[in-house]
Every structure is written in structure tokens, then in C-alpha cells.
Tab-separated table of C-alpha atoms and ligand atoms in Angstrom:
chain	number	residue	atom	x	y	z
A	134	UNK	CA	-20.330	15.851	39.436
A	135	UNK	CA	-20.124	15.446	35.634
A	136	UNK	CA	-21.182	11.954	34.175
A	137	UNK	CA	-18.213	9.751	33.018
A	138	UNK	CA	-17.926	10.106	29.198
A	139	UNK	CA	-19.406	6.960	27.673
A	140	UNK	CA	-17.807	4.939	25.028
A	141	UNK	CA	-19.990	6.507	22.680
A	142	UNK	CA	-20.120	9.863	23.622
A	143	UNK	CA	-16.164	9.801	22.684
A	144	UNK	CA	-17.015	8.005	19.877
A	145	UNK	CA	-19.056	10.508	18.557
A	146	UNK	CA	-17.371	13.333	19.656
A	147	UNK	CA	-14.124	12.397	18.165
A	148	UNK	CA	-15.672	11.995	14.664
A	149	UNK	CA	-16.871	15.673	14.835
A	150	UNK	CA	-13.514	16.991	15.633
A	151	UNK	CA	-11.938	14.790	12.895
A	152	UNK	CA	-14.782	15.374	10.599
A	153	UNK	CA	-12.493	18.773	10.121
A	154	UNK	CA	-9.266	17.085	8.576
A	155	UNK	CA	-10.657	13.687	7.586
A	156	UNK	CA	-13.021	12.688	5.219
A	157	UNK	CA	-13.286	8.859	7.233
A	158	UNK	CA	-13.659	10.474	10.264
A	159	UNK	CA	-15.946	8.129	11.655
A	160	UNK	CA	-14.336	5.067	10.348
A	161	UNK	CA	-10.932	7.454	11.471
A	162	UNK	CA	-12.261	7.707	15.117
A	163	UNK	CA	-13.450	3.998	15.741
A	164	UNK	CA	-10.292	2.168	14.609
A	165	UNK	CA	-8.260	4.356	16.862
A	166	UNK	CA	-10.581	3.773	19.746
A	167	UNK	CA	-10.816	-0.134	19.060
A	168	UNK	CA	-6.773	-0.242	19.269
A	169	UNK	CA	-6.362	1.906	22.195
A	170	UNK	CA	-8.450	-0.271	24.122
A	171	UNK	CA	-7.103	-3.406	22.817
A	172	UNK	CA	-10.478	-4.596	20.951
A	173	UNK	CA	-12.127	-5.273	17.391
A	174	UNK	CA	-13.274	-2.624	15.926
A	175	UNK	CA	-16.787	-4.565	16.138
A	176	UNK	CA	-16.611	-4.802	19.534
A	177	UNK	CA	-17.156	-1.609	20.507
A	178	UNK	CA	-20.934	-1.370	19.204
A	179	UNK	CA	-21.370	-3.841	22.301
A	180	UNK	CA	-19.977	-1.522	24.969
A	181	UNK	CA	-21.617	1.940	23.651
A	182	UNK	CA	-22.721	2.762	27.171
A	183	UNK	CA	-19.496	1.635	29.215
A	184	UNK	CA	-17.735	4.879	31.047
A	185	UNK	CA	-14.498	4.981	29.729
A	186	UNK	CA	-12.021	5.666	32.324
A	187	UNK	CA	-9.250	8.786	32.742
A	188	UNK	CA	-6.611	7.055	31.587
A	189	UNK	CA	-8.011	5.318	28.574
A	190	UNK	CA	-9.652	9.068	27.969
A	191	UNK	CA	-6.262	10.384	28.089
A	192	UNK	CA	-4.738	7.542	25.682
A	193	UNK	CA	-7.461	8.299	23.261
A	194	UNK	CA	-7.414	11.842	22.742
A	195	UNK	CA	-3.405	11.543	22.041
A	196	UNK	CA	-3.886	9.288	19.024
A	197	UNK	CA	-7.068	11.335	18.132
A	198	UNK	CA	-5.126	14.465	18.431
A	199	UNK	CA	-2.098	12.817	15.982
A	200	UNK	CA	-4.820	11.920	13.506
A	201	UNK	CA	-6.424	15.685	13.415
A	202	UNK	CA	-3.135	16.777	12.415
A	203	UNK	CA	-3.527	14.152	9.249
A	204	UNK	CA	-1.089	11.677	10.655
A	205	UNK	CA	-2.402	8.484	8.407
A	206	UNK	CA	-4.324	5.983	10.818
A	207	UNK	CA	-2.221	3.312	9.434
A	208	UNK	CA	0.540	4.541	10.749
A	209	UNK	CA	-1.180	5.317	13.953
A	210	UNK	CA	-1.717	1.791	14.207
A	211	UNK	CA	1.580	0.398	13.214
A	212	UNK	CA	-0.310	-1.973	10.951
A	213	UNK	CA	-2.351	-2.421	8.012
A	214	UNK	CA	-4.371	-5.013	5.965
A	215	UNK	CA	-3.039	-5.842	2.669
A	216	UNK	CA	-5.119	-8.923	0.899
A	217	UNK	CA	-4.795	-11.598	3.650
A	218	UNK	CA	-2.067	-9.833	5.313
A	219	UNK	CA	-1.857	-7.804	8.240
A	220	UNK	CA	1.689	-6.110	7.967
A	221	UNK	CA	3.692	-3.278	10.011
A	222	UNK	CA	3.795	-0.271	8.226
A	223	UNK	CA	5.526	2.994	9.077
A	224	UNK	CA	6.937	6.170	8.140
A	225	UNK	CA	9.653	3.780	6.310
A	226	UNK	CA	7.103	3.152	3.363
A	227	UNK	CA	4.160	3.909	1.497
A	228	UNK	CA	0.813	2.506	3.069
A	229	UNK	CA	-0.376	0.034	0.852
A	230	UNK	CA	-3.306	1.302	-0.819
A	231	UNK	CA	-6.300	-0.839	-2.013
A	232	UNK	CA	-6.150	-0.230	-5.955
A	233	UNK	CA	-2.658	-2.501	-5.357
A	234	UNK	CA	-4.281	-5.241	-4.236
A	235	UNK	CA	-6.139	-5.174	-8.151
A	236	UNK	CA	-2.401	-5.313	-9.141
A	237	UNK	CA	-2.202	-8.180	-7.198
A	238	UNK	CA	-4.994	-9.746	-8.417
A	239	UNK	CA	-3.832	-9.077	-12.284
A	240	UNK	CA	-0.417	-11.025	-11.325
A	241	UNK	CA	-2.609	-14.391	-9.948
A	242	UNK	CA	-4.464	-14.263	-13.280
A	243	UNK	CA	-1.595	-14.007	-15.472
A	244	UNK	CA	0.301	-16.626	-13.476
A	245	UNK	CA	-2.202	-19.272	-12.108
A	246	UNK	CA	-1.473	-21.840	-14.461
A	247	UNK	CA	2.433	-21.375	-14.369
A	248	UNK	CA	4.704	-23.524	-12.446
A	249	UNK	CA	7.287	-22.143	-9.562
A	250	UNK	CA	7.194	-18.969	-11.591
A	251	UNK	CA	10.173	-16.265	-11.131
A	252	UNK	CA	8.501	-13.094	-9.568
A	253	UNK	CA	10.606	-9.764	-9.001
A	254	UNK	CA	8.437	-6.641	-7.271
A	255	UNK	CA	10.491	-2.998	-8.127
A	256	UNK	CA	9.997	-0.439	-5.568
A	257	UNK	CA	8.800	-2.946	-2.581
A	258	UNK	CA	7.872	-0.704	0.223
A	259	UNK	CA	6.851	-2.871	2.717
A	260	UNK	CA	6.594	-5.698	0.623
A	261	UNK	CA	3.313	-5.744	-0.129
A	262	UNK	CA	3.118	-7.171	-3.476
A	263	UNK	CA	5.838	-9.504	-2.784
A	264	UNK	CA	4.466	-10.866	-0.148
A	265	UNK	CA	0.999	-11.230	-1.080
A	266	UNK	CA	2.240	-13.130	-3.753
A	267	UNK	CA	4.152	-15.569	-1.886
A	268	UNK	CA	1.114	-16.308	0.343
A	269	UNK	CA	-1.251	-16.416	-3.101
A	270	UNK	CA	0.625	-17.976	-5.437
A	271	UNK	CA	2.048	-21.549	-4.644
A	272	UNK	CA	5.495	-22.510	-5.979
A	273	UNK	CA	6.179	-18.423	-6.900
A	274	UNK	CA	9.701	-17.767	-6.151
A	275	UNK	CA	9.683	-13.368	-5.235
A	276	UNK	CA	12.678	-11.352	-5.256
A	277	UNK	CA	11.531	-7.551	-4.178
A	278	UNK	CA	14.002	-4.614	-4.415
A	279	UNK	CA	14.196	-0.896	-3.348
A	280	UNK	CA	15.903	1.750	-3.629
A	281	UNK	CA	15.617	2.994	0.169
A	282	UNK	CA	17.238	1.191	2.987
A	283	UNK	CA	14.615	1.977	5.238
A	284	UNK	CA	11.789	0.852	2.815
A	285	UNK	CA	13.952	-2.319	2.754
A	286	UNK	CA	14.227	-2.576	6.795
A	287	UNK	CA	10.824	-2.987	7.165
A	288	UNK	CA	9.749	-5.588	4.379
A	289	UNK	CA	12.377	-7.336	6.125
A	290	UNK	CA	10.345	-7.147	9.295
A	291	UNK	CA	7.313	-8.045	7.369
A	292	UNK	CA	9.275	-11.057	5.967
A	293	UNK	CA	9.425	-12.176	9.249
A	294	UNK	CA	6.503	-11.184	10.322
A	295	UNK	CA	4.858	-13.341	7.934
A	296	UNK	CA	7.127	-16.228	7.704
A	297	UNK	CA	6.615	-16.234	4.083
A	298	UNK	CA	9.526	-16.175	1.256
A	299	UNK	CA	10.409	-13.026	-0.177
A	300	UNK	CA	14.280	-12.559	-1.313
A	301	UNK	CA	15.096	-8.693	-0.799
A	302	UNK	CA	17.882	-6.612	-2.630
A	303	UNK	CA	18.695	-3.088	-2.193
A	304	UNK	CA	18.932	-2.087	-5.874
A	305	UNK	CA	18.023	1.177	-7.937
A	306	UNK	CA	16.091	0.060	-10.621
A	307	UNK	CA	17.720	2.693	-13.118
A	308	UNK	CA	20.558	0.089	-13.062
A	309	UNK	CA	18.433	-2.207	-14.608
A	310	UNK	CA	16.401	-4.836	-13.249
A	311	UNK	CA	18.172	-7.555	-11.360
A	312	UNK	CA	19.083	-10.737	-13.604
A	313	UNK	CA	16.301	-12.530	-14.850
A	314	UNK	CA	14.165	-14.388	-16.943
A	315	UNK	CA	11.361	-13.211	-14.846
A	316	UNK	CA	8.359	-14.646	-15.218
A	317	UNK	CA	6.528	-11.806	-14.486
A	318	UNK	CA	7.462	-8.459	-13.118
A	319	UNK	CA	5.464	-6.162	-11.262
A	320	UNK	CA	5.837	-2.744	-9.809
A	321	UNK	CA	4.170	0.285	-7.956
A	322	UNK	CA	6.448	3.016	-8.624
A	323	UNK	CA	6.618	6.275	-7.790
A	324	UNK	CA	4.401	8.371	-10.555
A	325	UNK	CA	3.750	11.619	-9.094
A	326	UNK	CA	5.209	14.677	-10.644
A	327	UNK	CA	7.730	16.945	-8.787
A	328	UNK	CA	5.537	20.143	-9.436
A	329	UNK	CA	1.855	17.613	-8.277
A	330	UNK	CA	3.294	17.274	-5.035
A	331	UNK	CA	1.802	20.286	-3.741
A	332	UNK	CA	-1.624	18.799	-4.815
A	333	UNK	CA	-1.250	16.079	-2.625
A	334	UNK	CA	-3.465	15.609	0.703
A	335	UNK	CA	-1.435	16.464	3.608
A	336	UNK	CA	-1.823	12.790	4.928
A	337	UNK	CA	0.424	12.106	2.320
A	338	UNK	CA	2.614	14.635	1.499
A	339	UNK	CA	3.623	15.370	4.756
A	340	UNK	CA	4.161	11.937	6.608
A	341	UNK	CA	4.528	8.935	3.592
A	342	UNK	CA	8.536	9.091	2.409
A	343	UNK	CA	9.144	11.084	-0.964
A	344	UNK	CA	11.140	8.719	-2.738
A	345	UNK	CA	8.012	6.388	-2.702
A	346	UNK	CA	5.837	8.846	-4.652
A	347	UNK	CA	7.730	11.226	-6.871
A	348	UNK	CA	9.384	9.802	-9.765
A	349	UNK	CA	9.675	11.227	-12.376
A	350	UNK	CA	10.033	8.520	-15.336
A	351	UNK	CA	10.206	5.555	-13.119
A	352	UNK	CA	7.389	4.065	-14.822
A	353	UNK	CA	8.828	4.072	-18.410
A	354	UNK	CA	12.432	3.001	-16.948
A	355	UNK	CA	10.532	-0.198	-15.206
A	356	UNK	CA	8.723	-0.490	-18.756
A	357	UNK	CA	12.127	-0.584	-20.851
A	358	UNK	CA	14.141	-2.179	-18.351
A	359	UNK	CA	11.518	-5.439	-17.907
A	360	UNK	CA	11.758	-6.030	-21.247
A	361	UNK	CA	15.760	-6.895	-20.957
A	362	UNK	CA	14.831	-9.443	-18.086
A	363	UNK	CA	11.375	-11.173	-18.927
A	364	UNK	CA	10.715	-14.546	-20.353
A	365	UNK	CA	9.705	-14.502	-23.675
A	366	UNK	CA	5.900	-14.523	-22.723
A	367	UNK	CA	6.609	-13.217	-19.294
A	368	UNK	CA	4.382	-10.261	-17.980
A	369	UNK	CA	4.443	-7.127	-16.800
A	370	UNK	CA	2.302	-5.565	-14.832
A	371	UNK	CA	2.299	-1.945	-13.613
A	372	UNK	CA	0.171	0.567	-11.394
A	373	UNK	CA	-0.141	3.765	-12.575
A	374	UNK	CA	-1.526	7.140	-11.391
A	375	UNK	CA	-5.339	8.154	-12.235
A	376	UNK	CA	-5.017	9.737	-15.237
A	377	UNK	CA	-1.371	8.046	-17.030
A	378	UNK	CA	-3.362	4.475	-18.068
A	379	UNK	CA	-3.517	5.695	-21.818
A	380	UNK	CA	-0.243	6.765	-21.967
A	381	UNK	CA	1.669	3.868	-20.359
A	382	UNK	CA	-0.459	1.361	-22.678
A	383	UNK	CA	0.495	3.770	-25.462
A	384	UNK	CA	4.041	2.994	-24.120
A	385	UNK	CA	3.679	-0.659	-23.876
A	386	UNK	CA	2.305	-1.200	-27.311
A	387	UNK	CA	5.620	1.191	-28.703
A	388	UNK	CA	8.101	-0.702	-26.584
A	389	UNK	CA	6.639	-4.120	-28.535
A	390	UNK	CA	4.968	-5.537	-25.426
A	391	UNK	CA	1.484	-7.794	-26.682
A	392	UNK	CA	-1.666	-8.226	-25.271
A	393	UNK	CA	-1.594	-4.708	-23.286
A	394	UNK	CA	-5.090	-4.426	-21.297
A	395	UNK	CA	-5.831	-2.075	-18.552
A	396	UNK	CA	-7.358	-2.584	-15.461
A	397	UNK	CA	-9.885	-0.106	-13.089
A	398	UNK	CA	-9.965	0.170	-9.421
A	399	UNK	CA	-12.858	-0.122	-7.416
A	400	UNK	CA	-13.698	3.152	-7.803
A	401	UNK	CA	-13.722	2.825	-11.735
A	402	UNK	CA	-10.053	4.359	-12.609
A	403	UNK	CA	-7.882	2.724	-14.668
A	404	UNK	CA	-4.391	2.262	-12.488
A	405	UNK	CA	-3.685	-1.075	-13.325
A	406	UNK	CA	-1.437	-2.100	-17.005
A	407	UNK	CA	0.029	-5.264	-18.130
A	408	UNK	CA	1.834	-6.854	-21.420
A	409	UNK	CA	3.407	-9.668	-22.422
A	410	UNK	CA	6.921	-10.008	-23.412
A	411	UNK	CA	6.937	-11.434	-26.947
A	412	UNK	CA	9.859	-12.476	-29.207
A	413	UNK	CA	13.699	-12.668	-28.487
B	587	SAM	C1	4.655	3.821	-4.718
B	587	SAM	S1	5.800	3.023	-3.645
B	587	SAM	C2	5.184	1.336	-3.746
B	587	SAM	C3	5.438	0.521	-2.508
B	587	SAM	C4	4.758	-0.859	-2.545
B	587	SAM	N1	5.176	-1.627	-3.700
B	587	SAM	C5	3.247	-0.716	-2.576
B	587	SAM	O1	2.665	-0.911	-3.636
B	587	SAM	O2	2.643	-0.396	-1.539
B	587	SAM	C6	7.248	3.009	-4.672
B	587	SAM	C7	8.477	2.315	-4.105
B	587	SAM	O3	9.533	2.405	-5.071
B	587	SAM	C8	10.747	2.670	-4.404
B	587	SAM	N2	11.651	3.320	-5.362
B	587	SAM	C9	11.674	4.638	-5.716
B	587	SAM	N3	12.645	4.850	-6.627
B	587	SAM	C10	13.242	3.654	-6.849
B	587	SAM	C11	14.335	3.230	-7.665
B	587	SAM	N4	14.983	4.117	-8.441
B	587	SAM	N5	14.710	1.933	-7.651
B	587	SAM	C12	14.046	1.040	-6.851
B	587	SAM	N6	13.013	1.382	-6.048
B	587	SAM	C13	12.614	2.676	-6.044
B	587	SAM	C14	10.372	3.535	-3.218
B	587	SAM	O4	11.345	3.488	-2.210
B	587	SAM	C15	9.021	2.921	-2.811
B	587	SAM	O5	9.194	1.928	-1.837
């Protein structure tokens, strides 16, 4: 009779196969194992030499076998960690990625001395940034659109999820920006080129929602369009692809925003802009 398959036999076995597809195949092959058996991830380093049984064999290899063909693990999961948040993400919306949480972190400095400040997030997705910022920033009042209905759906559920207070509108931000003054406004929006798409890992191209990451322009339109619905001294601050950081703080200083300063991920790219609204 064959030996049961230990936990870390599978373990190790299931980083090999993903090792193909997935450059976090390790990191890939443990979180899937931790949530198909209902643990922390750090709780499986304990059990290393339990047998696992047929059936939790059988769940395993099905989620493994969705992540070989470069389904993202967060939506394997259902959920994801976004600053202190852990919030349902699906095919809906774009997983939010860490160099957003640096956006994040750009809208607490600008605003940490401001009272109730008026906070809009364009292109919410699962309301990441909106709701980050109600948990961060005391007194913030957030209003987060989209574009897509679906997108909208489940911030919605993450609203409620949370139990924090995030105001949601289903608005196309080449309207113009809901009604402000706004305080500060802050977007992710789509900034991949029509023709880059094809350069994109399959993770993404084939499983996160197109609207979220093509858009052509979107950046400038949230650019020109802030400036009709800041404060005078509000901010904006924008993510950006690797690579457009000079050219949207060329486009800031033209459009007459102050104080433009970029900011780099953790990996050293700049993908983070802001500027200050100056002057009537
Ligand atoms: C890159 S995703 C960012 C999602 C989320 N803010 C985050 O950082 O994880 C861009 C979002 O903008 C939305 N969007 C695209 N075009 C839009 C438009 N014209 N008006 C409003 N939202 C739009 C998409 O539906 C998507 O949710």
C-alpha cells in the first residue's frame, strides 16, 4: 500500500507544478492549502507530517489545478488584504495591488491635519481606496464612483462587509467628477494601452475585467476634470503605470496644479502623483 501523502509532500509537490505558470508558486501553493483546510497560512508549518486525507486531496488539487491555469489566488480565495482590510474580491474588479496602498498612504499625509475632509475615489473597484480611507482617516467623508455596475456591486458588499462609510455612485467620470469641493481626490484608473494588453500576464489579462485596466486617457480626464471640483488647496492624487510618472507630473505642472511630487513603490517605481489645487 502507498503511504498517505503528507501535508508536506503536497505542499511541495504543488509548488513544482505551479512553479510552471507562477512565479509565487510556493507562496501560490501554501495559501491555497491553508484555505482549503480552513487554517492560517502559519499553521501549516506545524502539521508538515499529518496525512492529508482523500477528500481534502481532492479539494486541493481543484484549486491548485485553477491556479496552474493563472486564475489569480485572490480570486481563488474570494478575499484579499488591502491595508487593514480583508475584503471580497472577484472577477467584478481589479485585485487591489500593493503599490495602491502607497496611494493610500500619500492621501493620510496630505490630509492628516484636515478636519471631516470631503474624499471622492474615481474608478472604485472594490472600494479599496475608499474604504481604507474611511477606516484611516477619522472624520473623512468618501464618496467612490465607477463606471461598471458590477465593480459597484461588490464595493457595496465590501461596504457592508466592513461596516465602514463609503457613499457609492455609478458615474462615468468623462461626465465630470461628481459635485464637489473635494478635499482631495484620488484615483486608480485604468492606464494600460489598448495595443499593451497583449503584454499583459495572463493572470491578468485573462480573468481581471477590461474596463478596469485599459483606458486610454482616463488619467488626463481625472487630471482636468479634478481641477473643476477641488478646494482651492485640495489634492490630487493619482496612480499611474511604471513608466507614465514623468509625463503625468509634466501634466500636472501644465494643467496649473502646485507642489507636484512623485512617489515610488516598494519596488522603487514611481506610480504614485499628487498636486495641489491652487487659485480660483
Ligand atoms: C485600475 S481599476 C482601480 C480599482 C481600485 N480603485 C483599486 O485601486 O484597486 C480602475 C477602475 O476604474 C473604473 N473605471 C474605468 N473607466 C471608468 C470611467 N470612465 N468612469 C469611472 N470609472 C471608471 C473601472 O471599472 C475600475 O474599477
Amino acid at each position: 500500500m502507498t503511504p498517505a501523502l503528507t501535508l508536506g509532500d503536497v505542499l511541495r509537490r504543488a509548488a513544482e507544478h505551479l512553479g510552471k505558470t507562477s512565479e509565487t508558486a510556493r507562496l501560490d501553493a501554501e495559501l491555497l492549502l491553508a484555505h482549503s483546510l480552513g487554517r492560517q497560512r502559519i499553521e501549516l508549518y506545524t502539521e508538515f507530517d499529518r496525512p492529508l486525507s482523500d477528500a481534502e486531496l481532492d479539494e486541493y488539487r481543484a484549486l491548485v489545478a485553477r491556479r496552474a491555469r493563472s486564475e489569480p489566488v485572490a480570486y481563488i480565495l474570494g478575499e484579499w488584504g488591502f491595508r487593514r482590510l480583508t475584503l471580497a474580491v472577484d472577477r467584478r474588479a481589479l485585485i487591489p495591488r500593493p503599490e495602491t496602498e502607497i496611494v493610500v498612504e500619500r492621501c493620510l499625509a496630505r490630509l492628516r491635519d484636515a478636519s471631516a475632509p470631503r474624499v471622492l475615489d474615481v474608478g472604485t473597484g472594490t472600494g479599496a481606496i475608499a474604504l481604507a480611507l474611511a477606516d484611516e482617516l477619522h472624520g473623512a467623508r468618501v464618496t467612490a464612483i465607477d463606471v461598471s455596475a458590477d465593480a459597484l456591486a461588490l464595493a457595496r458588499e465590501n461596504v457592508a462587509r466592513t461596516g465602514l462609510d463609503v457613499e457609492l455612485l455609478e458615474h462615468d467620470l468623462r461626465a465630470g467628477l461628481p459635485p464637489g469641493p473635494w478635499d482631495l481626490v484620488v484615483s486608480n484608473p485604468p492606464y494600460v494601452e489598448p495595443e499593451e494588453l497583449a503584454t499583459l500576464m495572463p493572470d491578468v489579462r485573462e480573468f481581471e475585467p477590461h474596463v478596469a485596466l485599459i483606458g486610454r486617457g482616463a488619467t488626463e480626464a481625472v487630471a482636468r476634470a479634478a481641477l473643476d471640483e477641488l478646494a482651492v488647496g485640495g489634492w490630487l492624487v493619482l496612480e499611474v503605470g511604471d513608466g507614465q510618472a514623468a509625463a503625468t507630473a509634466a501634466l500636472l505642472d501644465d494643467l496649473g496644479y502646485a507642489d507636484v511630487a512623485t512617489t515610488a513603490d516598494l519596488t522603487g517605481r514611481d506610480r504614485v502623483l499628487e498636486g495641489r489645487r491652487v487659485g480660483g
